[in-house]
Coordinates of C-alpha atoms in Angstrom, one line a residue:
L1 CA 0.0 0.0 0.0
G2 CA 2.8 2.4 0.9
T3 CA 4.6 1.8 -2.4
M4 CA 1.4 2.6 -4.4
I5 CA 0.8 5.8 -2.4
N6 CA 4.4 7.0 -2.8
N7 CA 4.4 6.2 -6.5
G8 CA 1.1 8.0 -7.0
L9 CA 2.4 11.0 -5.0
K10 CA 5.6 11.0 -7.0
L11 CA 3.6 11.2 -10.2
L12 CA 1.6 14.2 -8.8
L13 CA 4.8 15.9 -7.7
N14 CA 6.4 15.4 -11.2
Q15 CA 3.3 16.9 -12.8
F16 CA 3.4 19.8 -10.3
F17 CA 7.1 20.4 -11.1
E18 CA 6.3 20.4 -14.8
F19 CA 3.4 22.9 -14.5
I20 CA 5.7 25.2 -12.5
D21 CA 8.5 25.0 -15.1
N22 CA 5.9 25.8 -17.8
K23 CA 4.6 28.7 -15.8
D24 CA 1.1 27.1 -15.9
F25 CA 0.1 28.4 -12.5
V26 CA -3.6 27.4 -12.8
R27 CA -2.7 23.7 -13.2
A28 CA 0.1 24.0 -10.7
A29 CA -2.4 25.4 -8.1
A30 CA -4.8 22.6 -8.8
N31 CA -2.1 20.0 -8.6
N32 CA -0.8 21.6 -5.4
S33 CA -4.3 21.1 -3.9
Q34 CA -4.2 17.4 -4.9
V35 CA -0.8 16.9 -3.3
S36 CA -2.0 18.6 -0.1
V37 CA -5.0 16.3 0.1
V38 CA -2.8 13.2 -0.4
M39 CA -0.4 14.5 2.3
Q40 CA -3.2 15.3 4.7
H41 CA -4.9 11.9 4.5
L42 CA -2.1 9.5 3.7
G43 CA 0.9 11.3 5.2
R44 CA 1.8 8.4 7.5
Y45 CA 2.6 6.3 4.4
I46 CA 4.9 8.8 2.7
T47 CA 8.6 7.9 2.7
P48 CA 11.4 10.4 3.5
P49 CA 12.6 10.7 -0.1
T50 CA 9.0 11.5 -1.3
L51 CA 8.7 14.1 1.5
K52 CA 12.0 15.6 0.5
R53 CA 10.8 15.9 -3.1
Q54 CA 7.5 17.4 -2.0
K55 CA 9.4 20.0 0.0
M56 CA 11.6 20.9 -2.9
V57 CA 8.7 21.2 -5.3
N58 CA 6.7 23.4 -2.9
E59 CA 9.8 25.7 -2.4
K60 CA 10.1 26.0 -6.1
Y61 CA 6.4 26.9 -6.4
E62 CA 6.7 29.6 -3.8
R63 CA 9.8 31.1 -5.5
E64 CA 8.1 31.1 -8.9
L65 CA 4.9 32.7 -7.5
N66 CA 6.9 35.4 -5.7
D67 CA 8.9 36.1 -8.9
V68 CA 5.7 36.5 -10.9
L69 CA 4.2 38.8 -8.2
G70 CA 7.4 40.8 -8.2
Y71 CA 7.3 41.2 -12.0
V72 CA 3.6 42.4 -11.8
D73 CA 4.5 44.8 -9.0
T74 CA 7.5 46.2 -10.9
F75 CA 5.3 46.6 -14.0
V76 CA 2.5 48.4 -12.2
H77 CA 4.9 50.8 -10.4
S78 CA 6.9 51.6 -13.5
S79 CA 3.9 52.0 -15.8
F80 CA 1.6 54.1 -13.6
K81 CA 2.9 57.2 -11.9
N82 CA 0.0 57.4 -9.5
G83 CA -3.2 55.5 -8.6
N84 CA -5.4 57.7 -10.8
D85 CA -3.4 56.5 -13.9
L86 CA -3.9 52.9 -12.9
L87 CA -7.6 53.4 -12.1
K88 CA -8.2 55.1 -15.5
S89 CA -6.6 52.1 -17.3
L90 CA -8.5 49.5 -15.3
T91 CA -11.9 51.2 -15.8
S92 CA -11.4 51.4 -19.6
L93 CA -10.9 47.6 -19.8
R94 CA -13.6 45.5 -21.3
E95 CA -14.1 41.8 -21.5
A96 CA -12.9 40.1 -24.6
K97 CA -15.4 38.0 -26.5
D98 CA -12.7 35.3 -27.2
S99 CA -9.0 34.9 -27.1
S100 CA -8.5 36.3 -30.7
D101 CA -10.4 39.6 -29.8
T102 CA -7.7 42.2 -29.7
S103 CA -9.7 45.3 -30.4

């Protein structure tokens, strides 16, 4: 049973790592949730090497998220001199009809 659980968790962790590398944060977040559920309910069966892998992947996820937030923060601060400029830009946005709608 422990081997099956560890193998399944390793598969989830490998997917999680791949989503992070590809900057697919939506899938990474969903995968992170799955990993958390497995850890919560089956944690007593998880071996030290799998726990080490889980810790490494989570640290990478946190670093990547912080990098993205830093980029957004830098962009906003460098693009908008004050809050009114940002507010004007945001209120002028409209919802696109589909992904090819660039008007």
